[in-house]
Coordinates of C-alpha atoms in Angstrom, one line a residue:
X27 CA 33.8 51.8 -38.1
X28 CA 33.0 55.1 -38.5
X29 CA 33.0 57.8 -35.6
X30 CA 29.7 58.5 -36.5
X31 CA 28.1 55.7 -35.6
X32 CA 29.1 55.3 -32.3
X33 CA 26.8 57.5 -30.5
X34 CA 23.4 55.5 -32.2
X35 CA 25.5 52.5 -31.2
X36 CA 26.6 53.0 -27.2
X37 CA 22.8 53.8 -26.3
X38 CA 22.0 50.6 -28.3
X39 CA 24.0 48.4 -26.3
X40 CA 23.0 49.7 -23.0
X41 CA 19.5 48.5 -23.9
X42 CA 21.0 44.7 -24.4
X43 CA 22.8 44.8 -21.3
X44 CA 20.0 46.0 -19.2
X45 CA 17.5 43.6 -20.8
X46 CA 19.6 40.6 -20.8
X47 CA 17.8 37.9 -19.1
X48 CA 18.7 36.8 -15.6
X49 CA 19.5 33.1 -15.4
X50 CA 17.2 30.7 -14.2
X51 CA 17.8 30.1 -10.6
X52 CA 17.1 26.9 -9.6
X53 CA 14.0 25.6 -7.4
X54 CA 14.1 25.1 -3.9
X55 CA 14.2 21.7 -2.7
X56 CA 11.5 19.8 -1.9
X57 CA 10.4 19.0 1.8
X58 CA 9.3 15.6 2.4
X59 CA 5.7 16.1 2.3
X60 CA 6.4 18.5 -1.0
X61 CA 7.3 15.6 -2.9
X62 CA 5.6 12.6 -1.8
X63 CA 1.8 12.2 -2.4
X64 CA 1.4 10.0 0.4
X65 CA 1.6 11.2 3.8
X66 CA 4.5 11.4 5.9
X67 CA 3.4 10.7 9.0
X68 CA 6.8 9.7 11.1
X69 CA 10.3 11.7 11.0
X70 CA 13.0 10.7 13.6
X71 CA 16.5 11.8 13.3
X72 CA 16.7 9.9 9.6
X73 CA 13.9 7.2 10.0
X74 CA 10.8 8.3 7.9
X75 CA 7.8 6.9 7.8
X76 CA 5.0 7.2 4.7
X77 CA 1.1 6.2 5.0
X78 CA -0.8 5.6 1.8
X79 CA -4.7 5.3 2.6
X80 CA -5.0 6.1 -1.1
X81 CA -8.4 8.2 -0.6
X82 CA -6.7 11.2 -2.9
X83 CA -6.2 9.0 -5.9
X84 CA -3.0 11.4 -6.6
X85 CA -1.0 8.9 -4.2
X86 CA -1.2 6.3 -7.0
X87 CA 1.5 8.4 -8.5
X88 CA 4.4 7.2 -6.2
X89 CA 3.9 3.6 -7.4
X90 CA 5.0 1.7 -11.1
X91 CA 4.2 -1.2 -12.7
X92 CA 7.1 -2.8 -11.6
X93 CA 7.3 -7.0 -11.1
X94 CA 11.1 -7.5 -9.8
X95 CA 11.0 -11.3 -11.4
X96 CA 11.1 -12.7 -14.6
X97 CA 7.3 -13.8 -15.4
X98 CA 5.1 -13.7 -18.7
X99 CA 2.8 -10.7 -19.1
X100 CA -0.9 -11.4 -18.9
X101 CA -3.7 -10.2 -20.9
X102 CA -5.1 -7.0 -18.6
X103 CA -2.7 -6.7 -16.0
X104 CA -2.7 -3.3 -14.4
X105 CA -1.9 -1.2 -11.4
X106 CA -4.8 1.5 -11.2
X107 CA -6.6 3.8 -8.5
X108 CA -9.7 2.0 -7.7
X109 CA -12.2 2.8 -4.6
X110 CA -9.5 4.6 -2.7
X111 CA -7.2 1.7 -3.0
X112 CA -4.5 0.1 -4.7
X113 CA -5.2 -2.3 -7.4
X114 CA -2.7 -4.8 -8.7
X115 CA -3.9 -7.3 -11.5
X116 CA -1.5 -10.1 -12.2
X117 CA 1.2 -10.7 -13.2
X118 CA 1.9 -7.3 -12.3
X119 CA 3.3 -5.2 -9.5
X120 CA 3.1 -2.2 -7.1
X121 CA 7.3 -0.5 -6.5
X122 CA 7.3 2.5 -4.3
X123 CA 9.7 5.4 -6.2
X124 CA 11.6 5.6 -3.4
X125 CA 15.0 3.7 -3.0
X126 CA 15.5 2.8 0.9
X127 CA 18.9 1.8 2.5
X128 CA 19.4 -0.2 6.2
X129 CA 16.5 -1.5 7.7
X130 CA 12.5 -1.4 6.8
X131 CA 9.4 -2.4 7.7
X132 CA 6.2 -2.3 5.0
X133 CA 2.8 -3.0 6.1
X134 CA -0.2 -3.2 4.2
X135 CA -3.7 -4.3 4.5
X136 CA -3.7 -7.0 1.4
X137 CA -7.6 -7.8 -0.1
X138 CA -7.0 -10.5 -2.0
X139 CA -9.2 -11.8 -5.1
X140 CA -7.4 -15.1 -5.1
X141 CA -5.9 -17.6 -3.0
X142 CA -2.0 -18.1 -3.4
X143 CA 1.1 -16.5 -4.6
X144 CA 0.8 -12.8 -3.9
X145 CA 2.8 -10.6 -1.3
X146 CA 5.3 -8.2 -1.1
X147 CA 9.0 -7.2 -2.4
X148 CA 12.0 -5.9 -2.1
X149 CA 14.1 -5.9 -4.9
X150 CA 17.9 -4.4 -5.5
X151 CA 18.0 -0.6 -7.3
X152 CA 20.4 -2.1 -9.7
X153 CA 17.6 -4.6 -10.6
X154 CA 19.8 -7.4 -10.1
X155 CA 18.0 -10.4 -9.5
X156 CA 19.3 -10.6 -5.8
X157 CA 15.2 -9.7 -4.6
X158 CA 13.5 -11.4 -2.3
X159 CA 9.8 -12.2 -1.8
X160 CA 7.0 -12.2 1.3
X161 CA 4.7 -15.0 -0.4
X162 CA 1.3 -15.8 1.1
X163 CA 0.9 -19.3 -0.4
X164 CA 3.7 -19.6 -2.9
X165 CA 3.4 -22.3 -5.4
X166 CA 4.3 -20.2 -8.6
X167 CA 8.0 -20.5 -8.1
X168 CA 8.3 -24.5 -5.7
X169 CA 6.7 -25.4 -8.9
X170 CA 9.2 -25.8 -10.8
X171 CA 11.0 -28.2 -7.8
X172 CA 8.1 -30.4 -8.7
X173 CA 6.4 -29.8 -5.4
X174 CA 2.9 -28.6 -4.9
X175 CA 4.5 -26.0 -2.2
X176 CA 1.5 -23.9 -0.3
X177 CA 2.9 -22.2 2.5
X178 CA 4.1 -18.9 3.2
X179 CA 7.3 -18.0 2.6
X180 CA 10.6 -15.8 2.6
X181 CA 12.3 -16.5 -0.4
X182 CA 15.7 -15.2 -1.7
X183 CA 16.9 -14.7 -5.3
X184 CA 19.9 -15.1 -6.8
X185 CA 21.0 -15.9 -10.3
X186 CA 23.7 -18.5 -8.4
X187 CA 21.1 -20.7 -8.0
X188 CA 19.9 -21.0 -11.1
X189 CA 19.4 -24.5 -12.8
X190 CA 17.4 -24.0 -16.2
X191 CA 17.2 -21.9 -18.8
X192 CA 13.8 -21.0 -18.3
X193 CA 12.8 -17.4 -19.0
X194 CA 10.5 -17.4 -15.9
X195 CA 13.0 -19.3 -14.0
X196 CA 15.9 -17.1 -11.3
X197 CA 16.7 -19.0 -9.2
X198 CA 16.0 -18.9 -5.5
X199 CA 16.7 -20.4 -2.1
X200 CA 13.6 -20.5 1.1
X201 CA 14.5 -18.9 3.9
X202 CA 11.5 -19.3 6.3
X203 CA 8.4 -21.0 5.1
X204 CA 5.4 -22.4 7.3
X205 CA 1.7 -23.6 6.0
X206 CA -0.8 -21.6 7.1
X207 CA -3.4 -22.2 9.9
X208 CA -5.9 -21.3 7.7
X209 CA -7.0 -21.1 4.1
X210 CA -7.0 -17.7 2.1
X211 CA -10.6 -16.6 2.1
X212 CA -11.1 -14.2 -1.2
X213 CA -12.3 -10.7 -0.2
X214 CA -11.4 -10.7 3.2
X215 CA -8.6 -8.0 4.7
X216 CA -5.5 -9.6 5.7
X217 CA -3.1 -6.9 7.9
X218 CA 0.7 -7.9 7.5
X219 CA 4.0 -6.5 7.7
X220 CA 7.4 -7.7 5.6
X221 CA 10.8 -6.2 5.9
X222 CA 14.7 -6.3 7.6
X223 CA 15.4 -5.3 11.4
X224 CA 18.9 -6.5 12.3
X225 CA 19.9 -7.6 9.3
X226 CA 17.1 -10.7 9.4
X227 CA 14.5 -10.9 6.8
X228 CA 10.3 -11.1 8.4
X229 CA 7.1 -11.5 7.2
X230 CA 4.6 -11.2 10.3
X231 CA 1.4 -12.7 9.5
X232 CA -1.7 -12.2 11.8
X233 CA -1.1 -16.3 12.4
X234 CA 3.1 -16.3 13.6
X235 CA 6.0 -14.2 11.8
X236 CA 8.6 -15.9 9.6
X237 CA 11.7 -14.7 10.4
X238 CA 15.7 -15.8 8.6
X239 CA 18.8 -13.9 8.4
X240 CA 19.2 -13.1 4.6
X241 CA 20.7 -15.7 2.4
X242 CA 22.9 -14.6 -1.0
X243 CA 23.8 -11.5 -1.4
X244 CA 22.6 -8.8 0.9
X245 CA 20.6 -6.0 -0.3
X246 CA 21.8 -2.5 0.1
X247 CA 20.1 -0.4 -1.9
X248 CA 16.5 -1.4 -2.3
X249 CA 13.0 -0.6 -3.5
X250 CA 10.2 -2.1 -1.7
X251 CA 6.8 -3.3 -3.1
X252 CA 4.2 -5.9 -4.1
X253 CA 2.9 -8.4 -6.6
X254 CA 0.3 -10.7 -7.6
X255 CA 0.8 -13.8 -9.9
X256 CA -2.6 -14.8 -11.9
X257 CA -5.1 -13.0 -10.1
X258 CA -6.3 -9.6 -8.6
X259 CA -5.0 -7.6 -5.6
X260 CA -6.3 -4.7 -3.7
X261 CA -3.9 -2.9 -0.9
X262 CA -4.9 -0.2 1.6
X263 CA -3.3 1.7 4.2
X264 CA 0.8 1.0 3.9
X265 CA 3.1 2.1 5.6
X266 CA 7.1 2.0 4.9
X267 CA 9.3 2.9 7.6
X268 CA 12.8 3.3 6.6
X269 CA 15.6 5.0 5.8
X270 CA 16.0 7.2 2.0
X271 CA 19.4 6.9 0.5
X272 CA 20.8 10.0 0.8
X273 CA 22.4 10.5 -2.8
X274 CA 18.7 9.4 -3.9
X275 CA 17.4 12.8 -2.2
X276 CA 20.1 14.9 -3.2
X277 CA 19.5 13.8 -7.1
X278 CA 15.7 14.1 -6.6
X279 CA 16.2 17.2 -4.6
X280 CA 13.8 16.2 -1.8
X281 CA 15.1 17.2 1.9
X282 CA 14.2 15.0 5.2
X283 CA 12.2 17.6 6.9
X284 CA 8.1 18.2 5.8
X285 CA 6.8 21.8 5.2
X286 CA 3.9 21.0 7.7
X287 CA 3.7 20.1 11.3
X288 CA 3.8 16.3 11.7
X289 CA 0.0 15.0 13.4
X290 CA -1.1 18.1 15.0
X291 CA -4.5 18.5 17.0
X292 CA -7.6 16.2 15.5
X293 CA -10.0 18.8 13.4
X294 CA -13.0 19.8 16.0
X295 CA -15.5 20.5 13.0
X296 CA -16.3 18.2 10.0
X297 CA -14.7 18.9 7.1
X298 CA -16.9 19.6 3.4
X299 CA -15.3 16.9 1.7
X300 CA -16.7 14.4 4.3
X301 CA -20.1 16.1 4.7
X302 CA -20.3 16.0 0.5
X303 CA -19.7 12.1 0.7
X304 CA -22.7 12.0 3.8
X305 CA -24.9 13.9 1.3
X306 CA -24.7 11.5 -1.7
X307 CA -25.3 9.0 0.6
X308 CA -28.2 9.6 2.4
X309 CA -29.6 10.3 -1.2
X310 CA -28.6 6.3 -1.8
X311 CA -27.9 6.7 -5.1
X312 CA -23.9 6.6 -4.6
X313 CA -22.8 3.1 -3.6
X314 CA -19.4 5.1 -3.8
X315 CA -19.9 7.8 -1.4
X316 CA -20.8 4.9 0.7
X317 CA -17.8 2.7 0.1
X318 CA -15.7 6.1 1.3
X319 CA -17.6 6.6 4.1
X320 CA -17.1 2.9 5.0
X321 CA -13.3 3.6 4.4
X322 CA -12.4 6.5 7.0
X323 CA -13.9 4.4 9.4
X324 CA -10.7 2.6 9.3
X325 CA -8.7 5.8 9.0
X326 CA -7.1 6.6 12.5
X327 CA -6.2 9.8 11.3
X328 CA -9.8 10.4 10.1
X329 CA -10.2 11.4 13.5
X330 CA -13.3 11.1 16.3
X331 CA -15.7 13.8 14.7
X332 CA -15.4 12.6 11.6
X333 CA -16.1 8.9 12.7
X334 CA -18.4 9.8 14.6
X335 CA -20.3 11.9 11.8
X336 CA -19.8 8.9 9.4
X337 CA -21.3 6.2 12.0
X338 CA -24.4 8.6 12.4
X339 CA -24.9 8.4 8.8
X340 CA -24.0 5.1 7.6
X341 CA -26.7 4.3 10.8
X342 CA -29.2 6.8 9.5
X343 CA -29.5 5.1 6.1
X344 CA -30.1 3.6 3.5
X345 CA -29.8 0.2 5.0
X346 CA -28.3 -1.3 2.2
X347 CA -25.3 0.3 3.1
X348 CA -25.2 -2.6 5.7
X349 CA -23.3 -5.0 2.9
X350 CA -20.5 -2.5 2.8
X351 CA -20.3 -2.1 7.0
X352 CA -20.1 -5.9 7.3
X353 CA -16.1 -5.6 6.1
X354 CA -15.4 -3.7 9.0
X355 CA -16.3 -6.4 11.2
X356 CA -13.4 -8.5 9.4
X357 CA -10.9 -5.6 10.4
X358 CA -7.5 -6.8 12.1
X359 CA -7.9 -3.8 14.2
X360 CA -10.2 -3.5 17.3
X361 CA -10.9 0.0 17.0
X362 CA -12.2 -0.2 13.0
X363 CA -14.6 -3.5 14.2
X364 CA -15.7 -1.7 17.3
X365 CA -16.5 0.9 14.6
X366 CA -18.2 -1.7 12.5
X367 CA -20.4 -3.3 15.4
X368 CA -22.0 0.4 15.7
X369 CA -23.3 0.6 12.2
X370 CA -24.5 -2.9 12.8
X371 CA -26.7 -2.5 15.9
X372 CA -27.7 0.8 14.5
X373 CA -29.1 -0.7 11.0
X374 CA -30.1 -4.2 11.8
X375 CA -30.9 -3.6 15.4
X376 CA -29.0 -6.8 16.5
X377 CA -25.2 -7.9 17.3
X378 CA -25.7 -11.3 16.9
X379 CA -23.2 -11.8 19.9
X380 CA -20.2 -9.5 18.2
X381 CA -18.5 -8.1 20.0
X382 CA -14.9 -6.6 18.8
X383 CA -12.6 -8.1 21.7
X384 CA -13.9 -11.7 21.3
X385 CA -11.8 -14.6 19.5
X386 CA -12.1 -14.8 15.7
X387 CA -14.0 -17.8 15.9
X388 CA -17.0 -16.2 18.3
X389 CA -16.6 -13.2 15.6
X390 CA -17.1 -15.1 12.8
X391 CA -20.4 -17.6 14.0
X392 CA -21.9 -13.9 14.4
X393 CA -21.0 -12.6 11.4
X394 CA -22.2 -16.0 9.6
X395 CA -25.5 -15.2 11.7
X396 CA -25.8 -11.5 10.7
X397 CA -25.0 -12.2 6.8
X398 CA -28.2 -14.8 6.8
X399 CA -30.0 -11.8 8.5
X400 CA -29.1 -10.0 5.8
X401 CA -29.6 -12.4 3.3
X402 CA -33.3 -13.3 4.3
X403 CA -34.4 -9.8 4.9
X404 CA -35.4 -7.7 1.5
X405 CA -35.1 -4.0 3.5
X406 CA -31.4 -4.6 3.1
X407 CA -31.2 -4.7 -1.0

């Protein structure tokens, strides 16, 4: 090289070196709340605890399509957003992205749109077919026992017990199964929980809880979800309480604390998104806004100004918002039918003898009583 050209050269290079780029650095990890879309409403020591009321439809995205048994596809089965909750269309299911370790407990306000063989899951990470169900009604899988079956169950899987070469077919052992006190009504809420505390497997049913210590081979590493079998599913508020693996974190780079204050103080003014909603319903041309409105009434975390706002509303009018208040008065929880009662006196004018702490029977001769009421009265259409 010639001596020459060194001088044009060195300045040359200097300008490389300065303007190299920097590598990327890395992004931080995640907090809790950071990566989840549902809400993390529970963190002690490693126990965390997620709620999914589904009103931001964004909390869809920690949920697949994901069926841990061998069934047959069906013609429009989905899992979708749909009026802020969870909508499973059979044969098809609902698996939470994360994968849970130790003990858990999952519970969920099930709307089913048919009568039998839908529940929840947990099924093994390494999608073994070691999974076990929390059937209300199971008569998909006694079926092929030759047994009409009908009761809810635990039932374990296990490729060990398996006896035909169906396609469909696992294999599977009961652990707890008992018929139900009463039938499956279509439409109406049903609050259970399903899970492992002491390494026993439970499904507690509003009626008794089914309990059995786990049969085949234990599950470790797990996700949890749900399922429906020929027929339509909507869930609402879950919860999972349970412990994240923690080489699951570290490769999704998520870290147990949350960015924000866990609870804090109840808001003391309403909030624009809820007084939007009251808007477009006192115009009564949005059965939706109404169906949401409905819907933080059974939101704890809603908060008393905003159920109080929301009663005042849904009581101001239109009356036929009564037809989407009457749900309420189905509600496993106190609080939400005590909620629901309001409405009712406030649009109709008339309990019909409801009242929130009474039996189920006594609440359902007054709901039978308040849905002829409805029925025979035009104002409410």
């Amino acid at each position: 090289m010639s001596r020459r050209l060194l001088p044009c050269l060195i300045p040359a290079l200097l300008l490389c070196i300065v303007a190299a780029p920097r590598p990327a650095e890395a992004a931080p990890d995640k907090a809790l709340d950071e990566y989840f879309k549902g809400k993390v409403i529970g963190l002690e020591g490693k126990t965390v605890t997620l709620r999914y009321d589904f009103r931001d439809r964004a909390q869809i995205k920690d949920w697949s399509d994901r069926i841990p048994f061998r069934i047959k596809p069906r013609k429009g089965q989905r899992l979708r957003w749909f009026d802020d909750k969870l909508e499973i269309i059979g044969n098809s299911g609902a698996r939470h992205k994360g994968e849970w370790i130790g003990d858990v407990e999952v519970t969920a306000t099930f709307i089913p749109d048919l009568e039998k063989d839908f529940g929840g899951y947990m099924s093994p990470v390494s999608e073994t077919e070691d999974q076990v169900t929390f059937t209300f009604v199971e008569t998909f899988f006694h079926a092929y026992n030759g047994k009409a079956g009908g009761l809810n169950s635990i039932i374990k899987f296990g490729a060990q017990w398996r006896e035909t070469d169906s396609d469909e077919y696992i294999g599977f052992r009961y652990g707890a199964r008992k018929p139900p006190k009463k039938s499956i009504v279509v439409g109406r809420p049903i609050r259970a929980t399903f899970g492992r505390v002491s390494k026993k497997l439970f499904f507690r049913l509003p009626e008794y809880e089914l309990k059995n210590s786990e049969k085949g081979k234990k599950l470790k590493r797990y996700h949890v979800g749900f399922y429906a079998i020929k027929g339509r599913m909507l869930l609402d508020n879950i919860e999972i309480k349970g412990t994240l693996a923690s080489d699951w974190m570290k490769r999704e780079r998520v870290e147990l604390r949350t960015a924000k204050p866990i609870g804090g103080d109840a808001p003391s003014e309403l909030d624009d998104a809820t007084k939007a909603l009251i808007e477009k319903h006192k115009g009564g041309k949005s059965t939706k806004a109404t169906r949401q409105l409905v819907s933080l009434l059974k939101d704890e975390e809603a908060g008393a100004v905003v159920h109080t706002a929301v009663i005042e509303a849904l009581t101001t009018g239109p009356k036929k918002a009564i037809h989407n208040v009457v749900d309420l008065l189905y509600s496993t929880e106190e609080k939400v039918r005590e909620r629901g009662a309001l409405v009712v006196q406030g649009i109709v004018g008339d309990d019909f003898g409801y009242k929130a702490k009474s039996s189920e029977k006594s609440r359902t001769a007054a709901i039978r009583k308040l849905l002829k009421a409805i029925k025979d009265n035009p104002t409410y259409n």
